[in-house]
């Protein structure tokens, strides 16, 4: 006889649910796809990198979970519209807006293309994905988890103004929609990762070292020394927080902005 119902296994289970994860070919999105699959969700995985997405999809389909792959450049609204057209009859009840780009650019050298890229991939894609999801499920509700960044709250690395701006927009989007659509059965939250060792971050670090950018190497060391847990995080450690927000474990959590940063923002 369970001490309390529903029991934990039921609360974390995503059986009979369908989850769409953007940016699922790498890093946090890939790890999230694995955890959501483990919890029993059917998956719709989206990325601009189809080769990477196929590798992830192959691993998941071997576990017997239904997984569909979709190539889209999420910086383009027409491609997002086409994606949702193709989802008719297979609508997700869980949406994870994770796809993102981060690159250094001195604010005074910022051009329209760079700003456009950061804002369109990181922010506009999340806006239009939420737009479709809420419109499609207005009378059914659903769960959305958006992925922001510590840089939105505490700009630490230099030359990331374009990125910080896009990610603070993701927080505003999360809070606004959580307020407006809670009564319609939606729970909308955000995770705020920081210091996660993903392929994207490793590429950025490698470029910094190859360019002998000593100032940035120094900043990287300072960042690590400020981390209360004293280490970088793993993609799966963010995925587990996303699973919590996606499942009924967090049934009364709405409009929350959850740092997954080893304590960086509090130190
Ligand atoms: P990553 O580079 O390893 O993975 C990002 C994925 O997004 C890739 O598969 C890439 O192909 C996809 N993508 C990029 N542009 C796309 C587009 N136009 N259309 C569709 N897919 C596209 O990155 P990550 O570190 O796993 O980051 C995931 C998210 O977490 C991003 O939004 C990032 O800003 C955020 N984040 C990461 C960290 C960190 O420390 N790694 C910190 C804060 C926030």
PDB file of C-alpha atoms and ligand atoms in Angstrom:
ATOM      1  CA  UNK A   1       0.000   0.000   0.000  1.00  0.00           C
ATOM      2  CA  UNK A   2       1.678   3.312  -1.054  1.00  0.00           C
ATOM      3  CA  UNK A   3       2.089   5.949   1.677  1.00  0.00           C
ATOM      4  CA  UNK A   4       0.892   8.640  -0.676  1.00  0.00           C
ATOM      5  CA  UNK A   5      -0.742   8.652  -4.089  1.00  0.00           C
ATOM      6  CA  UNK A   6      -0.041   9.026  -6.937  1.00  0.00           C
ATOM      7  CA  UNK A   7       3.200   7.163  -6.377  1.00  0.00           C
ATOM      8  CA  UNK A   8       6.540   8.503  -7.646  1.00  0.00           C
ATOM      9  CA  UNK A   9       6.725   6.164 -10.630  1.00  0.00           C
ATOM     10  CA  UNK A  10       3.360   7.461 -11.845  1.00  0.00           C
ATOM     11  CA  UNK A  11       4.267  11.113 -11.267  1.00  0.00           C
ATOM     12  CA  UNK A  12       7.457  10.915 -13.310  1.00  0.00           C
ATOM     13  CA  UNK A  13       5.983   8.734 -16.037  1.00  0.00           C
ATOM     14  CA  UNK A  14       5.410  10.327 -19.460  1.00  0.00           C
ATOM     15  CA  UNK A  15       3.624   7.303 -20.920  1.00  0.00           C
ATOM     16  CA  UNK A  16       0.844   8.316 -23.339  1.00  0.00           C
ATOM     17  CA  UNK A  17       2.528  11.735 -23.744  1.00  0.00           C
ATOM     18  CA  UNK A  18       4.290  13.119 -26.782  1.00  0.00           C
ATOM     19  CA  UNK A  19       7.227  15.503 -26.372  1.00  0.00           C
ATOM     20  CA  UNK A  20       8.834  17.761 -28.952  1.00  0.00           C
ATOM     21  CA  UNK A  21      12.461  18.712 -28.281  1.00  0.00           C
ATOM     22  CA  UNK A  22      14.271  21.320 -30.379  1.00  0.00           C
ATOM     23  CA  UNK A  23      18.039  21.220 -30.799  1.00  0.00           C
ATOM     24  CA  UNK A  24      17.942  17.495 -29.996  1.00  0.00           C
ATOM     25  CA  UNK A  25      21.014  16.559 -32.057  1.00  0.00           C
ATOM     26  CA  UNK A  26      23.510  17.685 -29.423  1.00  0.00           C
ATOM     27  CA  UNK A  27      24.193  18.639 -25.829  1.00  0.00           C
ATOM     28  CA  UNK A  28      21.298  19.492 -23.513  1.00  0.00           C
ATOM     29  CA  UNK A  29      18.638  18.723 -26.152  1.00  0.00           C
ATOM     30  CA  UNK A  30      20.104  15.282 -26.853  1.00  0.00           C
ATOM     31  CA  UNK A  31      20.321  14.432 -23.137  1.00  0.00           C
ATOM     32  CA  UNK A  32      16.740  15.650 -22.668  1.00  0.00           C
ATOM     33  CA  UNK A  33      15.506  13.413 -25.477  1.00  0.00           C
ATOM     34  CA  UNK A  34      17.082  10.379 -23.739  1.00  0.00           C
ATOM     35  CA  UNK A  35      15.496  11.182 -20.363  1.00  0.00           C
ATOM     36  CA  UNK A  36      12.043  11.893 -21.820  1.00  0.00           C
ATOM     37  CA  UNK A  37      12.264   8.619 -23.761  1.00  0.00           C
ATOM     38  CA  UNK A  38      13.240   6.777 -20.591  1.00  0.00           C
ATOM     39  CA  UNK A  39      10.154   8.252 -18.895  1.00  0.00           C
ATOM     40  CA  UNK A  40       8.047   6.754 -21.688  1.00  0.00           C
ATOM     41  CA  UNK A  41       7.197   9.757 -23.907  1.00  0.00           C
ATOM     42  CA  UNK A  42       6.876   9.430 -27.675  1.00  0.00           C
ATOM     43  CA  UNK A  43       9.236  11.916 -29.264  1.00  0.00           C
ATOM     44  CA  UNK A  44       9.327  14.489 -32.030  1.00  0.00           C
ATOM     45  CA  UNK A  45      12.949  15.620 -32.369  1.00  0.00           C
ATOM     46  CA  UNK A  46      13.866  18.731 -34.342  1.00  0.00           C
ATOM     47  CA  UNK A  47      17.237  20.126 -35.372  1.00  0.00           C
ATOM     48  CA  UNK A  48      18.989  21.817 -38.283  1.00  0.00           C
ATOM     49  CA  UNK A  49      21.657  19.073 -38.098  1.00  0.00           C
ATOM     50  CA  UNK A  50      19.953  15.992 -39.554  1.00  0.00           C
ATOM     51  CA  UNK A  51      23.054  13.757 -39.373  1.00  0.00           C
ATOM     52  CA  UNK A  52      23.412  14.385 -35.643  1.00  0.00           C
ATOM     53  CA  UNK A  53      19.665  13.954 -35.154  1.00  0.00           C
ATOM     54  CA  UNK A  54      19.716  10.545 -36.919  1.00  0.00           C
ATOM     55  CA  UNK A  55      22.358   9.243 -34.488  1.00  0.00           C
ATOM     56  CA  UNK A  56      20.196  10.296 -31.525  1.00  0.00           C
ATOM     57  CA  UNK A  57      17.022   8.921 -33.143  1.00  0.00           C
ATOM     58  CA  UNK A  58      18.682   5.537 -33.842  1.00  0.00           C
ATOM     59  CA  UNK A  59      19.718   5.149 -30.196  1.00  0.00           C
ATOM     60  CA  UNK A  60      16.221   6.002 -28.962  1.00  0.00           C
ATOM     61  CA  UNK A  61      14.303   3.835 -31.405  1.00  0.00           C
ATOM     62  CA  UNK A  62      16.336   0.810 -30.237  1.00  0.00           C
ATOM     63  CA  UNK A  63      14.624   1.203 -26.838  1.00  0.00           C
ATOM     64  CA  UNK A  64      11.221   0.720 -28.495  1.00  0.00           C
ATOM     65  CA  UNK A  65      10.082   4.312 -28.006  1.00  0.00           C
ATOM     66  CA  UNK A  66       8.360   6.012 -30.982  1.00  0.00           C
ATOM     67  CA  UNK A  67      10.628   8.736 -32.328  1.00  0.00           C
ATOM     68  CA  UNK A  68      10.136  10.986 -35.354  1.00  0.00           C
ATOM     69  CA  UNK A  69      12.886  13.237 -36.706  1.00  0.00           C
ATOM     70  CA  UNK A  70      12.405  16.575 -38.383  1.00  0.00           C
ATOM     71  CA  UNK A  71      14.960  18.849 -40.011  1.00  0.00           C
ATOM     72  CA  UNK A  72      14.190  22.554 -39.620  1.00  0.00           C
ATOM     73  CA  UNK A  73      16.041  25.834 -39.405  1.00  0.00           C
ATOM     74  CA  UNK A  74      14.156  27.263 -36.438  1.00  0.00           C
ATOM     75  CA  UNK A  75      15.400  30.775 -37.139  1.00  0.00           C
ATOM     76  CA  UNK A  76      12.823  30.778 -39.974  1.00  0.00           C
ATOM     77  CA  UNK A  77       9.152  31.167 -39.201  1.00  0.00           C
ATOM     78  CA  UNK A  78       8.137  29.512 -42.493  1.00  0.00           C
ATOM     79  CA  UNK A  79      10.041  26.373 -41.442  1.00  0.00           C
ATOM     80  CA  UNK A  80       8.405  26.419 -38.003  1.00  0.00           C
ATOM     81  CA  UNK A  81       4.964  26.736 -39.646  1.00  0.00           C
ATOM     82  CA  UNK A  82       5.764  23.788 -41.942  1.00  0.00           C
ATOM     83  CA  UNK A  83       6.931  21.735 -38.953  1.00  0.00           C
ATOM     84  CA  UNK A  84       3.596  22.277 -37.150  1.00  0.00           C
ATOM     85  CA  UNK A  85       1.666  21.476 -40.334  1.00  0.00           C
ATOM     86  CA  UNK A  86       3.462  18.142 -40.447  1.00  0.00           C
ATOM     87  CA  UNK A  87       2.551  17.497 -36.797  1.00  0.00           C
ATOM     88  CA  UNK A  88      -1.206  17.356 -37.447  1.00  0.00           C
ATOM     89  CA  UNK A  89      -2.507  14.244 -35.712  1.00  0.00           C
ATOM     90  CA  UNK A  90       0.716  13.877 -33.717  1.00  0.00           C
ATOM     91  CA  UNK A  91       0.570  17.006 -31.579  1.00  0.00           C
ATOM     92  CA  UNK A  92       2.986  17.161 -28.689  1.00  0.00           C
ATOM     93  CA  UNK A  93       1.631  17.759 -25.191  1.00  0.00           C
ATOM     94  CA  UNK A  94       5.139  18.671 -24.041  1.00  0.00           C
ATOM     95  CA  UNK A  95       7.335  21.227 -25.803  1.00  0.00           C
ATOM     96  CA  UNK A  96      11.005  21.784 -24.934  1.00  0.00           C
ATOM     97  CA  UNK A  97      12.412  24.915 -26.594  1.00  0.00           C
ATOM     98  CA  UNK A  98      16.121  24.199 -26.318  1.00  0.00           C
ATOM     99  CA  UNK A  99      17.759  24.954 -29.712  1.00  0.00           C
ATOM    100  CA  UNK A 100      20.168  27.837 -29.407  1.00  0.00           C
ATOM    101  CA  UNK A 101      23.341  29.436 -30.704  1.00  0.00           C
ATOM    102  CA  UNK A 102      26.039  31.242 -28.784  1.00  0.00           C
ATOM    103  CA  UNK A 103      29.021  33.027 -30.271  1.00  0.00           C
ATOM    104  CA  UNK A 104      31.213  35.917 -29.195  1.00  0.00           C
ATOM    105  CA  UNK A 105      30.871  39.277 -30.930  1.00  0.00           C
ATOM    106  CA  UNK A 106      32.095  42.601 -29.598  1.00  0.00           C
ATOM    107  CA  UNK A 107      29.064  44.856 -29.111  1.00  0.00           C
ATOM    108  CA  UNK A 108      30.680  47.645 -31.168  1.00  0.00           C
ATOM    109  CA  UNK A 109      31.265  45.222 -34.041  1.00  0.00           C
ATOM    110  CA  UNK A 110      27.756  43.814 -33.911  1.00  0.00           C
ATOM    111  CA  UNK A 111      26.106  43.755 -37.342  1.00  0.00           C
ATOM    112  CA  UNK A 112      22.525  43.046 -38.347  1.00  0.00           C
ATOM    113  CA  UNK A 113      23.259  39.468 -39.418  1.00  0.00           C
ATOM    114  CA  UNK A 114      24.813  38.441 -36.090  1.00  0.00           C
ATOM    115  CA  UNK A 115      22.096  40.095 -34.020  1.00  0.00           C
ATOM    116  CA  UNK A 116      19.450  38.586 -36.262  1.00  0.00           C
ATOM    117  CA  UNK A 117      20.920  35.121 -35.888  1.00  0.00           C
ATOM    118  CA  UNK A 118      21.090  35.235 -32.078  1.00  0.00           C
ATOM    119  CA  UNK A 119      17.608  36.668 -31.668  1.00  0.00           C
ATOM    120  CA  UNK A 120      15.923  34.542 -34.308  1.00  0.00           C
ATOM    121  CA  UNK A 121      17.316  31.166 -33.191  1.00  0.00           C
ATOM    122  CA  UNK A 122      17.242  31.810 -29.449  1.00  0.00           C
ATOM    123  CA  UNK A 123      14.144  33.940 -28.993  1.00  0.00           C
ATOM    124  CA  UNK A 124      11.900  34.128 -32.074  1.00  0.00           C
ATOM    125  CA  UNK A 125      11.955  30.340 -32.458  1.00  0.00           C
ATOM    126  CA  UNK A 126      10.765  29.916 -28.851  1.00  0.00           C
ATOM    127  CA  UNK A 127       8.049  32.554 -29.427  1.00  0.00           C
ATOM    128  CA  UNK A 128       6.697  30.914 -32.579  1.00  0.00           C
ATOM    129  CA  UNK A 129       6.954  27.393 -31.174  1.00  0.00           C
ATOM    130  CA  UNK A 130       4.941  28.488 -28.088  1.00  0.00           C
ATOM    131  CA  UNK A 131       2.482  30.281 -30.378  1.00  0.00           C
ATOM    132  CA  UNK A 132       1.771  27.115 -32.366  1.00  0.00           C
ATOM    133  CA  UNK A 133       1.645  24.869 -29.297  1.00  0.00           C
ATOM    134  CA  UNK A 134      -0.798  27.073 -27.379  1.00  0.00           C
ATOM    135  CA  UNK A 135      -3.018  27.731 -30.406  1.00  0.00           C
ATOM    136  CA  UNK A 136      -3.179  24.050 -31.244  1.00  0.00           C
ATOM    137  CA  UNK A 137      -3.940  22.960 -27.667  1.00  0.00           C
ATOM    138  CA  UNK A 138      -5.937  25.911 -26.360  1.00  0.00           C
ATOM    139  CA  UNK A 139      -8.607  23.664 -24.885  1.00  0.00           C
ATOM    140  CA  UNK A 140      -6.316  20.823 -23.843  1.00  0.00           C
ATOM    141  CA  UNK A 141      -3.372  22.548 -22.167  1.00  0.00           C
ATOM    142  CA  UNK A 142       0.182  21.264 -22.086  1.00  0.00           C
ATOM    143  CA  UNK A 143       3.644  21.750 -20.711  1.00  0.00           C
ATOM    144  CA  UNK A 144       6.368  24.014 -22.077  1.00  0.00           C
ATOM    145  CA  UNK A 145       9.956  24.235 -20.866  1.00  0.00           C
ATOM    146  CA  UNK A 146      12.100  27.009 -22.318  1.00  0.00           C
ATOM    147  CA  UNK A 147      15.884  27.059 -22.075  1.00  0.00           C
ATOM    148  CA  UNK A 148      17.383  30.401 -21.090  1.00  0.00           C
ATOM    149  CA  UNK A 149      20.907  31.073 -19.754  1.00  0.00           C
ATOM    150  CA  UNK A 150      22.720  32.484 -16.724  1.00  0.00           C
ATOM    151  CA  UNK A 151      24.061  35.155 -19.108  1.00  0.00           C
ATOM    152  CA  UNK A 152      20.523  36.597 -19.247  1.00  0.00           C
ATOM    153  CA  UNK A 153      20.551  37.271 -15.515  1.00  0.00           C
ATOM    154  CA  UNK A 154      24.219  37.855 -14.788  1.00  0.00           C
ATOM    155  CA  UNK A 155      26.276  38.742 -17.887  1.00  0.00           C
ATOM    156  CA  UNK A 156      29.677  37.284 -17.046  1.00  0.00           C
ATOM    157  CA  UNK A 157      31.537  36.430 -20.245  1.00  0.00           C
ATOM    158  CA  UNK A 158      32.218  39.477 -22.423  1.00  0.00           C
ATOM    159  CA  UNK A 159      31.015  39.982 -26.006  1.00  0.00           C
ATOM    160  CA  UNK A 160      27.687  38.244 -25.506  1.00  0.00           C
ATOM    161  CA  UNK A 161      25.241  41.191 -25.427  1.00  0.00           C
ATOM    162  CA  UNK A 162      23.298  39.780 -28.415  1.00  0.00           C
ATOM    163  CA  UNK A 163      23.021  36.410 -26.620  1.00  0.00           C
ATOM    164  CA  UNK A 164      22.069  37.829 -23.205  1.00  0.00           C
ATOM    165  CA  UNK A 165      19.346  39.951 -24.810  1.00  0.00           C
ATOM    166  CA  UNK A 166      17.882  36.935 -26.592  1.00  0.00           C
ATOM    167  CA  UNK A 167      17.888  34.820 -23.430  1.00  0.00           C
ATOM    168  CA  UNK A 168      16.329  37.447 -21.146  1.00  0.00           C
ATOM    169  CA  UNK A 169      13.556  37.563 -23.748  1.00  0.00           C
ATOM    170  CA  UNK A 170      13.041  33.835 -23.189  1.00  0.00           C
ATOM    171  CA  UNK A 171      12.474  34.517 -19.478  1.00  0.00           C
ATOM    172  CA  UNK A 172       9.974  37.290 -20.205  1.00  0.00           C
ATOM    173  CA  UNK A 173       8.187  35.002 -22.663  1.00  0.00           C
ATOM    174  CA  UNK A 174       8.005  32.217 -20.061  1.00  0.00           C
ATOM    175  CA  UNK A 175       6.576  34.406 -17.318  1.00  0.00           C
ATOM    176  CA  UNK A 176       4.076  36.179 -19.550  1.00  0.00           C
ATOM    177  CA  UNK A 177       2.690  32.981 -21.060  1.00  0.00           C
ATOM    178  CA  UNK A 178       2.624  31.212 -17.676  1.00  0.00           C
ATOM    179  CA  UNK A 179       0.413  33.984 -16.376  1.00  0.00           C
ATOM    180  CA  UNK A 180      -1.844  34.149 -19.416  1.00  0.00           C
ATOM    181  CA  UNK A 181      -2.397  30.466 -20.100  1.00  0.00           C
ATOM    182  CA  UNK A 182      -2.262  28.817 -16.655  1.00  0.00           C
ATOM    183  CA  UNK A 183      -6.067  28.732 -16.474  1.00  0.00           C
ATOM    184  CA  UNK A 184      -6.120  27.048 -19.873  1.00  0.00           C
ATOM    185  CA  UNK A 185      -4.189  24.102 -18.448  1.00  0.00           C
ATOM    186  CA  UNK A 186      -0.683  25.110 -19.488  1.00  0.00           C
ATOM    187  CA  UNK A 187       2.374  25.034 -17.237  1.00  0.00           C
ATOM    188  CA  UNK A 188       5.213  27.071 -18.693  1.00  0.00           C
ATOM    189  CA  UNK A 189       8.624  27.215 -17.017  1.00  0.00           C
ATOM    190  CA  UNK A 190      12.245  27.888 -17.889  1.00  0.00           C
ATOM    191  CA  UNK A 191      15.570  26.375 -16.945  1.00  0.00           C
ATOM    192  CA  UNK A 192      18.602  28.610 -16.690  1.00  0.00           C
ATOM    193  CA  UNK A 193      21.691  26.522 -17.388  1.00  0.00           C
ATOM    194  CA  UNK A 194      25.250  27.653 -16.846  1.00  0.00           C
ATOM    195  CA  UNK A 195      28.624  25.984 -17.193  1.00  0.00           C
ATOM    196  CA  UNK A 196      27.367  22.834 -18.893  1.00  0.00           C
ATOM    197  CA  UNK A 197      29.984  20.875 -20.840  1.00  0.00           C
ATOM    198  CA  UNK A 198      28.231  20.292 -24.151  1.00  0.00           C
ATOM    199  CA  UNK A 199      29.696  19.876 -27.650  1.00  0.00           C
ATOM    200  CA  UNK A 200      28.694  23.511 -28.324  1.00  0.00           C
ATOM    201  CA  UNK A 201      30.591  24.820 -25.288  1.00  0.00           C
ATOM    202  CA  UNK A 202      33.607  22.615 -25.998  1.00  0.00           C
ATOM    203  CA  UNK A 203      33.833  23.958 -29.582  1.00  0.00           C
ATOM    204  CA  UNK A 204      33.704  27.526 -28.261  1.00  0.00           C
ATOM    205  CA  UNK A 205      36.437  26.801 -25.700  1.00  0.00           C
ATOM    206  CA  UNK A 206      38.631  25.132 -28.327  1.00  0.00           C
ATOM    207  CA  UNK A 207      38.319  28.172 -30.612  1.00  0.00           C
ATOM    208  CA  UNK A 208      39.329  30.428 -27.715  1.00  0.00           C
ATOM    209  CA  UNK A 209      42.452  28.379 -26.989  1.00  0.00           C
ATOM    210  CA  UNK A 210      43.427  28.144 -30.671  1.00  0.00           C
ATOM    211  CA  UNK A 211      43.165  31.926 -30.973  1.00  0.00           C
ATOM    212  CA  UNK A 212      45.389  32.415 -27.903  1.00  0.00           C
ATOM    213  CA  UNK A 213      42.636  34.576 -26.467  1.00  0.00           C
ATOM    214  CA  UNK A 214      44.243  34.805 -23.031  1.00  0.00           C
ATOM    215  CA  UNK A 215      41.667  37.228 -21.623  1.00  0.00           C
ATOM    216  CA  UNK A 216      38.894  34.758 -22.345  1.00  0.00           C
ATOM    217  CA  UNK A 217      40.908  31.823 -20.991  1.00  0.00           C
ATOM    218  CA  UNK A 218      41.355  33.868 -17.783  1.00  0.00           C
ATOM    219  CA  UNK A 219      37.600  34.543 -17.646  1.00  0.00           C
ATOM    220  CA  UNK A 220      36.947  30.804 -18.073  1.00  0.00           C
ATOM    221  CA  UNK A 221      39.188  30.025 -15.089  1.00  0.00           C
ATOM    222  CA  UNK A 222      37.441  32.746 -13.044  1.00  0.00           C
ATOM    223  CA  UNK A 223      34.068  31.302 -13.984  1.00  0.00           C
ATOM    224  CA  UNK A 224      35.063  27.863 -12.740  1.00  0.00           C
ATOM    225  CA  UNK A 225      36.517  29.229  -9.511  1.00  0.00           C
ATOM    226  CA  UNK A 226      33.176  30.987  -8.846  1.00  0.00           C
ATOM    227  CA  UNK A 227      31.163  27.799  -9.200  1.00  0.00           C
ATOM    228  CA  UNK A 228      29.999  26.749  -5.721  1.00  0.00           C
ATOM    229  CA  UNK A 229      29.986  23.085  -6.771  1.00  0.00           C
ATOM    230  CA  UNK A 230      33.544  23.542  -8.061  1.00  0.00           C
ATOM    231  CA  UNK A 231      32.923  21.760 -11.352  1.00  0.00           C
ATOM    232  CA  UNK A 232      31.156  22.127 -14.675  1.00  0.00           C
ATOM    233  CA  UNK A 233      27.792  20.433 -15.199  1.00  0.00           C
ATOM    234  CA  UNK A 234      26.824  17.601 -17.514  1.00  0.00           C
ATOM    235  CA  UNK A 235      24.059  17.886 -20.141  1.00  0.00           C
ATOM    236  CA  UNK A 236      22.141  15.156 -18.332  1.00  0.00           C
ATOM    237  CA  UNK A 237      22.051  17.264 -15.167  1.00  0.00           C
ATOM    238  CA  UNK A 238      20.005  19.847 -17.064  1.00  0.00           C
ATOM    239  CA  UNK A 239      17.942  17.112 -18.719  1.00  0.00           C
ATOM    240  CA  UNK A 240      16.907  15.813 -15.287  1.00  0.00           C
ATOM    241  CA  UNK A 241      15.657  19.280 -14.279  1.00  0.00           C
ATOM    242  CA  UNK A 242      13.754  19.501 -17.576  1.00  0.00           C
ATOM    243  CA  UNK A 243      12.214  16.074 -16.913  1.00  0.00           C
ATOM    244  CA  UNK A 244      11.047  17.325 -13.502  1.00  0.00           C
ATOM    245  CA  UNK A 245       9.387  20.367 -15.113  1.00  0.00           C
ATOM    246  CA  UNK A 246       7.908  18.276 -17.932  1.00  0.00           C
ATOM    247  CA  UNK A 247       6.359  15.670 -15.630  1.00  0.00           C
ATOM    248  CA  UNK A 248       3.591  15.755 -13.042  1.00  0.00           C
ATOM    249  CA  UNK A 249       6.257  15.908 -10.330  1.00  0.00           C
ATOM    250  CA  UNK A 250       6.021  19.661 -10.891  1.00  0.00           C
ATOM    251  CA  UNK A 251       2.223  19.875 -11.273  1.00  0.00           C
ATOM    252  CA  UNK A 252       2.030  23.120  -9.232  1.00  0.00           C
ATOM    253  CA  UNK A 253       5.130  24.762 -10.736  1.00  0.00           C
ATOM    254  CA  UNK A 254       4.276  27.458 -13.287  1.00  0.00           C
ATOM    255  CA  UNK A 255       6.234  30.549 -14.386  1.00  0.00           C
ATOM    256  CA  UNK A 256       9.332  29.319 -12.532  1.00  0.00           C
ATOM    257  CA  UNK A 257      12.816  30.232 -13.646  1.00  0.00           C
ATOM    258  CA  UNK A 258      15.012  27.370 -12.443  1.00  0.00           C
ATOM    259  CA  UNK A 259      18.800  27.817 -12.452  1.00  0.00           C
ATOM    260  CA  UNK A 260      20.762  24.648 -13.208  1.00  0.00           C
ATOM    261  CA  UNK A 261      24.160  26.202 -12.773  1.00  0.00           C
ATOM    262  CA  UNK A 262      25.965  24.584  -9.857  1.00  0.00           C
ATOM    263  CA  UNK A 263      24.980  27.616  -7.756  1.00  0.00           C
ATOM    264  CA  UNK A 264      26.701  30.208  -9.981  1.00  0.00           C
ATOM    265  CA  UNK A 265      23.888  32.765  -9.815  1.00  0.00           C
ATOM    266  CA  UNK A 266      23.741  32.616  -6.039  1.00  0.00           C
ATOM    267  CA  UNK A 267      27.467  33.092  -5.445  1.00  0.00           C
TER     268      UNK A 267
HETATM  269  P1  LIG B   1      24.838  22.619 -28.553  1.00  0.00           P
HETATM  270  O1  LIG B   1      25.486  23.530 -29.526  1.00  0.00           O
HETATM  271  O2  LIG B   1      25.599  21.441 -28.046  1.00  0.00           O
HETATM  272  O3  LIG B   1      23.421  22.142 -29.139  1.00  0.00           O
HETATM  273  C1  LIG B   1      22.538  23.060 -29.717  1.00  0.00           C
HETATM  274  C2  LIG B   1      21.683  22.365 -30.770  1.00  0.00           C
HETATM  275  O4  LIG B   1      20.811  23.354 -31.365  1.00  0.00           O
HETATM  276  C3  LIG B   1      22.516  21.757 -31.902  1.00  0.00           C
HETATM  277  O5  LIG B   1      22.110  20.426 -32.158  1.00  0.00           O
HETATM  278  C4  LIG B   1      22.221  22.665 -33.088  1.00  0.00           C
HETATM  279  O6  LIG B   1      22.308  22.013 -34.352  1.00  0.00           O
HETATM  280  C5  LIG B   1      20.806  23.129 -32.767  1.00  0.00           C
HETATM  281  N1  LIG B   1      20.498  24.356 -33.523  1.00  0.00           N
HETATM  282  C6  LIG B   1      21.264  25.471 -33.605  1.00  0.00           C
HETATM  283  N2  LIG B   1      20.706  26.354 -34.444  1.00  0.00           N
HETATM  284  C7  LIG B   1      19.552  25.788 -34.895  1.00  0.00           C
HETATM  285  C8  LIG B   1      18.538  26.217 -35.783  1.00  0.00           C
HETATM  286  N3  LIG B   1      18.604  27.395 -36.437  1.00  0.00           N
HETATM  287  N4  LIG B   1      17.497  25.384 -36.022  1.00  0.00           N
HETATM  288  C9  LIG B   1      17.424  24.190 -35.407  1.00  0.00           C
HETATM  289  N5  LIG B   1      18.355  23.722 -34.570  1.00  0.00           N
HETATM  290  C10 LIG B   1      19.414  24.521 -34.311  1.00  0.00           C
HETATM  291  O7  LIG B   1      24.377  23.572 -27.353  1.00  0.00           O
HETATM  292  P2  LIG B   1      23.992  23.305 -25.811  1.00  0.00           P
HETATM  293  O8  LIG B   1      25.122  23.790 -24.996  1.00  0.00           O
HETATM  294  O9  LIG B   1      23.431  21.948 -25.626  1.00  0.00           O
HETATM  295  O10 LIG B   1      22.835  24.397 -25.668  1.00  0.00           O
HETATM  296  C11 LIG B   1      21.456  24.079 -25.640  1.00  0.00           C
HETATM  297  C12 LIG B   1      20.697  25.284 -25.125  1.00  0.00           C
HETATM  298  O11 LIG B   1      21.143  25.585 -23.808  1.00  0.00           O
HETATM  299  C13 LIG B   1      20.918  26.552 -25.944  1.00  0.00           C
HETATM  300  O12 LIG B   1      19.719  27.272 -26.037  1.00  0.00           O
HETATM  301  C14 LIG B   1      21.936  27.333 -25.118  1.00  0.00           C
HETATM  302  O13 LIG B   1      21.874  28.710 -25.332  1.00  0.00           O
HETATM  303  C15 LIG B   1      21.503  26.945 -23.707  1.00  0.00           C
HETATM  304  N6  LIG B   1      22.551  27.113 -22.711  1.00  0.00           N
HETATM  305  C16 LIG B   1      23.635  26.299 -22.655  1.00  0.00           C
HETATM  306  C17 LIG B   1      24.600  26.498 -21.678  1.00  0.00           C
HETATM  307  C18 LIG B   1      25.805  25.610 -21.548  1.00  0.00           C
HETATM  308  O14 LIG B   1      26.600  25.844 -20.614  1.00  0.00           O
HETATM  309  N7  LIG B   1      25.992  24.622 -22.404  1.00  0.00           N
HETATM  310  C19 LIG B   1      24.466  27.553 -20.775  1.00  0.00           C
HETATM  311  C20 LIG B   1      23.352  28.365 -20.861  1.00  0.00           C
HETATM  312  C21 LIG B   1      22.388  28.135 -21.824  1.00  0.00           C
END
